[in-house]
Short mmCIF file of N, CA, C and O in Angstrom, two decimals:
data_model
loop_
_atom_site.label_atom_id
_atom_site.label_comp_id
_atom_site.label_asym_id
_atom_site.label_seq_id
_atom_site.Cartn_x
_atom_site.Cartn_y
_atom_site.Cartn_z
N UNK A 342 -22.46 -28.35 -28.08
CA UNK A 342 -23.61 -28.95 -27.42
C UNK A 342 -23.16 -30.09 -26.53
O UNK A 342 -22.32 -30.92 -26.89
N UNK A 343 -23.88 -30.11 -25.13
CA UNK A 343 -23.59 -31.39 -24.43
C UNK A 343 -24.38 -32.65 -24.71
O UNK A 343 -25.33 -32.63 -25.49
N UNK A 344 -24.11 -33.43 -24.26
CA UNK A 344 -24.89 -35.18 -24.11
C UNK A 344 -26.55 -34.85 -24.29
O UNK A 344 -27.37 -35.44 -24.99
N UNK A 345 -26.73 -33.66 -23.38
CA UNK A 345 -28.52 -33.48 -23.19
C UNK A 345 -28.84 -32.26 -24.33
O UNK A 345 -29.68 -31.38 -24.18
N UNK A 346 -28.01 -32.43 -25.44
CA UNK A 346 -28.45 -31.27 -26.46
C UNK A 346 -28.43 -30.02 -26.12
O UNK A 346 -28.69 -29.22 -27.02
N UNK A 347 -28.03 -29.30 -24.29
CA UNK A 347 -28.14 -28.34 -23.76
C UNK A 347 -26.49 -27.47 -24.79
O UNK A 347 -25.46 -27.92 -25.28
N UNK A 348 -27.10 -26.16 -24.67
CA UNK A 348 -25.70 -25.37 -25.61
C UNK A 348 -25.02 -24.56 -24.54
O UNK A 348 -25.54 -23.68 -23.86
N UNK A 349 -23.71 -25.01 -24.50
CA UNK A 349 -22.82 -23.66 -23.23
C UNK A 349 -22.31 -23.12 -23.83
O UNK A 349 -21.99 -23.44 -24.98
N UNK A 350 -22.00 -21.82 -23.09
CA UNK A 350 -21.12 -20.72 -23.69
C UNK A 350 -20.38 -20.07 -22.65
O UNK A 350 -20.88 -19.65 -21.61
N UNK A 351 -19.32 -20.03 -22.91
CA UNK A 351 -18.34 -19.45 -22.15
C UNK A 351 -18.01 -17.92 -22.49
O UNK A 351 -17.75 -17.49 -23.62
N UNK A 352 -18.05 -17.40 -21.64
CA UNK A 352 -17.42 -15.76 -21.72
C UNK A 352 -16.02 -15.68 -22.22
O UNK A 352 -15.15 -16.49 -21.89
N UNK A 353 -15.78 -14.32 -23.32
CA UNK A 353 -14.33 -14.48 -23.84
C UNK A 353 -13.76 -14.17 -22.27
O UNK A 353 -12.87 -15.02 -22.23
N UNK A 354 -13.73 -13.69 -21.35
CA UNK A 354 -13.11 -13.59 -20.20
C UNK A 354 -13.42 -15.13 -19.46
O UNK A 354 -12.88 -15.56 -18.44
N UNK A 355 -14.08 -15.57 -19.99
CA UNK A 355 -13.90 -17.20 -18.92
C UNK A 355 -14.73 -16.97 -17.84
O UNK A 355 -14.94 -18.01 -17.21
N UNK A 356 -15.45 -15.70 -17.25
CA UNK A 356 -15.68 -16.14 -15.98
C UNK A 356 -17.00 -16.39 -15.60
O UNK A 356 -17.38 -16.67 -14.46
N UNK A 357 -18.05 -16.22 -17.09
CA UNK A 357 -18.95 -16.69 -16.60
C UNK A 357 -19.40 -17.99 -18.09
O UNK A 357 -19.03 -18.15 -19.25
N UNK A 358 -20.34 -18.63 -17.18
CA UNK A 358 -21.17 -19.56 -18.19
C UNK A 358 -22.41 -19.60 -18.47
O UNK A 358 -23.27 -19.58 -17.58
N UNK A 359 -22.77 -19.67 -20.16
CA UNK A 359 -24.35 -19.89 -19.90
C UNK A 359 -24.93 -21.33 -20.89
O UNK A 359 -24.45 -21.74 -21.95
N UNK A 360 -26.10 -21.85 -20.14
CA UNK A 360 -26.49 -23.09 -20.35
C UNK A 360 -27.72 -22.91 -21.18
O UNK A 360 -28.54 -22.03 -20.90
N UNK A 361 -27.89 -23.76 -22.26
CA UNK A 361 -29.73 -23.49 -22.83
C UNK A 361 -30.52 -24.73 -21.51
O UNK A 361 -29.97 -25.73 -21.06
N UNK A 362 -31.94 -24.21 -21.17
CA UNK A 362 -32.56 -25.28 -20.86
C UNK A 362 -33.69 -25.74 -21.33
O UNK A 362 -34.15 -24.98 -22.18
N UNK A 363 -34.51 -26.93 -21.06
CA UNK A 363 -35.49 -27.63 -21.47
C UNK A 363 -36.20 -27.42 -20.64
O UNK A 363 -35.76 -27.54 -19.50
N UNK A 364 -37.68 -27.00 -20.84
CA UNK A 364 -38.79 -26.78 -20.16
C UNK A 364 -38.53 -27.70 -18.44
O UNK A 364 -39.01 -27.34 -17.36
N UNK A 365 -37.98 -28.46 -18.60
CA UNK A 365 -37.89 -29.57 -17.23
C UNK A 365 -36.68 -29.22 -16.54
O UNK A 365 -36.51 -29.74 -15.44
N UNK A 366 -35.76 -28.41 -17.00
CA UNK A 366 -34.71 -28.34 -16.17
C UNK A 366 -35.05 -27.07 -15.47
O UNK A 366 -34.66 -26.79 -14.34
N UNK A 367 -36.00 -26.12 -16.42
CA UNK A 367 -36.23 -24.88 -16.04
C UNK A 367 -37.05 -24.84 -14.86
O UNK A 367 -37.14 -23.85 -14.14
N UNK A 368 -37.67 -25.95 -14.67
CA UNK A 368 -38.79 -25.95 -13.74
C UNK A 368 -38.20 -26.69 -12.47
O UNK A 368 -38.71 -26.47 -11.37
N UNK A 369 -37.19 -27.50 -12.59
CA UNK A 369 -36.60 -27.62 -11.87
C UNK A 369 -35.76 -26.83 -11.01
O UNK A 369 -35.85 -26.80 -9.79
N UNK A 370 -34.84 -26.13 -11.81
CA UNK A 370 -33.97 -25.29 -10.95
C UNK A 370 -34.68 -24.11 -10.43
O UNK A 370 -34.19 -23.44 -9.52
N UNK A 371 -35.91 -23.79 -10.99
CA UNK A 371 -36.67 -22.63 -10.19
C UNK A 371 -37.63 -23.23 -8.89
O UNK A 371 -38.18 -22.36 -8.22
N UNK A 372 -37.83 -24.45 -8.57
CA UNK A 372 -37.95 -25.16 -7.60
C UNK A 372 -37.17 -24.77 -6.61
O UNK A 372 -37.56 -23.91 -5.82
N UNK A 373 -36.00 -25.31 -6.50
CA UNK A 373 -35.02 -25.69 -6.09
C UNK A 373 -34.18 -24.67 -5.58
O UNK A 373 -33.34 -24.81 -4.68
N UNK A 374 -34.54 -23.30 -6.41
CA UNK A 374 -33.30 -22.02 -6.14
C UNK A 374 -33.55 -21.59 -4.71
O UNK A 374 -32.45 -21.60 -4.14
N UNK A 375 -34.43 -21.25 -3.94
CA UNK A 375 -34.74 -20.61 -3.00
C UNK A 375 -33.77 -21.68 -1.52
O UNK A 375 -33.17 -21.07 -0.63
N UNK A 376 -33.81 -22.74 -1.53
CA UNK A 376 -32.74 -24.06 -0.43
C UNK A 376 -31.30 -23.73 -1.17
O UNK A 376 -30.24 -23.58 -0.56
N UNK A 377 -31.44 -23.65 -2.56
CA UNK A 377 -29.78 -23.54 -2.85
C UNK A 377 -28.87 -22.20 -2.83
O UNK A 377 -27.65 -22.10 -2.69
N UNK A 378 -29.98 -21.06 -3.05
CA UNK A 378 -29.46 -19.91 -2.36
C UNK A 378 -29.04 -20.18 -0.98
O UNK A 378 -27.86 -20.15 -0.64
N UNK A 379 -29.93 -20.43 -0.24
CA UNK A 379 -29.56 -20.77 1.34
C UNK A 379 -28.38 -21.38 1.54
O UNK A 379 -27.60 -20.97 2.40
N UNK A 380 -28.08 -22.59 0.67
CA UNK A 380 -27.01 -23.70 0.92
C UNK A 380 -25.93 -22.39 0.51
O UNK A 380 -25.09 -22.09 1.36
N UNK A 381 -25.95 -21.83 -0.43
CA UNK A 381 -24.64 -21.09 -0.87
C UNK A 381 -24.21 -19.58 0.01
O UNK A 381 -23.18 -18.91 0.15
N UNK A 382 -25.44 -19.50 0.41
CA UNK A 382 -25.05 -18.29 1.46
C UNK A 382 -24.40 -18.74 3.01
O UNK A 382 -23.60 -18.11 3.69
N UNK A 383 -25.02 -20.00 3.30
CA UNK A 383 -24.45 -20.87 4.52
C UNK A 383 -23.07 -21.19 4.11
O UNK A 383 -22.20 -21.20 4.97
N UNK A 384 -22.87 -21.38 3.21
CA UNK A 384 -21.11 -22.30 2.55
C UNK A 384 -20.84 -21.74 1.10
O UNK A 384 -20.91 -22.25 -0.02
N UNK A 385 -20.39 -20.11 1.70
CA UNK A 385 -19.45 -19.41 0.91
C UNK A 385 -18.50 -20.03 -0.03
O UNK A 385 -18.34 -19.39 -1.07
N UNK A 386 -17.81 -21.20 0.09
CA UNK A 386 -16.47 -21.23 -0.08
C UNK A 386 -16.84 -22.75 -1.00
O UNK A 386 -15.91 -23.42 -1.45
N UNK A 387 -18.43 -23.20 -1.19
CA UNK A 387 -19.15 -24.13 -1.96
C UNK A 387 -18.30 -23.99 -3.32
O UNK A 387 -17.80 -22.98 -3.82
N UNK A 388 -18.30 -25.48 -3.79
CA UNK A 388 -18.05 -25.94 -5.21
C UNK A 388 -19.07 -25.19 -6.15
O UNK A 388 -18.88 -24.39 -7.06
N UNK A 389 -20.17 -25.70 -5.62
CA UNK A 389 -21.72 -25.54 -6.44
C UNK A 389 -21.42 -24.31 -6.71
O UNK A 389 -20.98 -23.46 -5.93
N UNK A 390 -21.77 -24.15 -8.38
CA UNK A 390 -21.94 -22.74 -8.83
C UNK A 390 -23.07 -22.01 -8.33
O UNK A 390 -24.11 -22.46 -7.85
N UNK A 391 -22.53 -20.19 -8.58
CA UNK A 391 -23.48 -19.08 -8.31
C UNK A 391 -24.14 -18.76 -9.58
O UNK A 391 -23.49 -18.18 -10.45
N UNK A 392 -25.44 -19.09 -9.79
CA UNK A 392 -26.35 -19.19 -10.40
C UNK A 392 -26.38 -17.38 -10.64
O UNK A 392 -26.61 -16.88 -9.54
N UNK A 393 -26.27 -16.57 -11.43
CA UNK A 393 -26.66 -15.28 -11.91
C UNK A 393 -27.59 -14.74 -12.11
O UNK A 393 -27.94 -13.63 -11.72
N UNK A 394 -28.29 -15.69 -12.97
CA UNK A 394 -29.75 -15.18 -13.31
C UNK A 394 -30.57 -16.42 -14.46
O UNK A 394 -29.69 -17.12 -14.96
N UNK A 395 -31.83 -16.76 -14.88
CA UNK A 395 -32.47 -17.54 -15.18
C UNK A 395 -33.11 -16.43 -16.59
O UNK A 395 -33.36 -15.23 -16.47
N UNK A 396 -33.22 -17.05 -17.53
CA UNK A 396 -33.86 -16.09 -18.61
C UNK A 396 -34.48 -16.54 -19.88
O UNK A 396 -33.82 -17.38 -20.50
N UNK A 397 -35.53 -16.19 -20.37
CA UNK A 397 -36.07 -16.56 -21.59
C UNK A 397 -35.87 -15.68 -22.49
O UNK A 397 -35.64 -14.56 -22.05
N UNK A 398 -35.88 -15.83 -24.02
CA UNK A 398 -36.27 -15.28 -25.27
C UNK A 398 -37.14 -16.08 -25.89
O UNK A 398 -36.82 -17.23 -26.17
N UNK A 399 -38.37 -15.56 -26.21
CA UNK A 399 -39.24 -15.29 -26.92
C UNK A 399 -39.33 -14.50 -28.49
O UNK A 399 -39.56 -13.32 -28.75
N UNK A 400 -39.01 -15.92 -29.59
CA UNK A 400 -38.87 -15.20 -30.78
C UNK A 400 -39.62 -16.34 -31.90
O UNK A 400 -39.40 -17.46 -32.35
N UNK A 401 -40.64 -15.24 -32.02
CA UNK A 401 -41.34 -16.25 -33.51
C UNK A 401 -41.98 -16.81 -32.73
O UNK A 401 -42.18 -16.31 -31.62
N UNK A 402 -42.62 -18.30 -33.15
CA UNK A 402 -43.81 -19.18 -32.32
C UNK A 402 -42.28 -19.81 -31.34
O UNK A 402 -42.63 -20.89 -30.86
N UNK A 403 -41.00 -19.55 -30.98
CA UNK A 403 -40.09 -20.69 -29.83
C UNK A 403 -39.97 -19.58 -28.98
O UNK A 403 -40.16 -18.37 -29.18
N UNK A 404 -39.55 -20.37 -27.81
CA UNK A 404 -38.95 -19.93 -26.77
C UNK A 404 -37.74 -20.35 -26.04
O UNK A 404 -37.69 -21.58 -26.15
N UNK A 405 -36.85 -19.97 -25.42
CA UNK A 405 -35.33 -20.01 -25.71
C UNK A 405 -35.08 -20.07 -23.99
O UNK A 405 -34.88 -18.93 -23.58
N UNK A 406 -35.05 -20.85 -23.15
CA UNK A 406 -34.67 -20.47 -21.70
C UNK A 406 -33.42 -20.86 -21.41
O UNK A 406 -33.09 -21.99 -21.77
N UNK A 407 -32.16 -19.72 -20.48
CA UNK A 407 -31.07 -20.47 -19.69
C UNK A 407 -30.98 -20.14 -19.07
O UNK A 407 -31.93 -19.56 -18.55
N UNK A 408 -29.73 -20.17 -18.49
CA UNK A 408 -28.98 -19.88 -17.41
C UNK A 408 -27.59 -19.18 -17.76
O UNK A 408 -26.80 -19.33 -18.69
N UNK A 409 -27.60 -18.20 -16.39
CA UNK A 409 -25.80 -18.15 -16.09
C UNK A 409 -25.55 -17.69 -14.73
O UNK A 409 -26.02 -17.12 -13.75
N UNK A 410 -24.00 -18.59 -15.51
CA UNK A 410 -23.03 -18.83 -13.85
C UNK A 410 -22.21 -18.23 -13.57
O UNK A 410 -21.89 -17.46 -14.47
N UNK A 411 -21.55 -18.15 -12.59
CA UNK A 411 -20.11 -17.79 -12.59
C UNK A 411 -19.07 -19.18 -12.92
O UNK A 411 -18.97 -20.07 -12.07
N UNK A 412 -18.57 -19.22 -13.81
CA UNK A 412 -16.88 -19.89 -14.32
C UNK A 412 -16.31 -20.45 -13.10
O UNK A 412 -15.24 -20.87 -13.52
N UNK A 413 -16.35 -20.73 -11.79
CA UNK A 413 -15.51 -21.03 -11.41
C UNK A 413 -14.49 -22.25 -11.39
O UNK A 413 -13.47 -22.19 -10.70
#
């Protein structure tokens, strides 16, 4: 777990990552994706990770949202 209680996981191949999020980060980065696609399609060769996909589980009365990246 990091500083913000968020949980990563790394692929046994390393190359991708996934993040848990908090209702506020989730709402954030789904804000935000549509300029940062843009930024990453303009500047290929960007630091900023490629975001994969955004996802929930739904189990029992919780709900479970993250992310994944590519490792780079």
């Amino acid at each position: 777990q990091g500083k913000s209680q968020a949980v990563f996981i790394l692929s046994e191949d390393k190359r991708f990552l996934l993040k848990s999020l908090n209702d506020e980060e989730l709402d954030q980065l789904m804000s935000m994706l549509a300029p940062y696609l843009g930024h990453l399609r303009a500047n290929p060769d960007t630091l900023l990770p490629w975001f994969l996909g955004v996802f929930s589980i739904r189990a029992g009365s919780g709900t479970f949202h993250g992310s994944a990246a590519l490792a780079i």
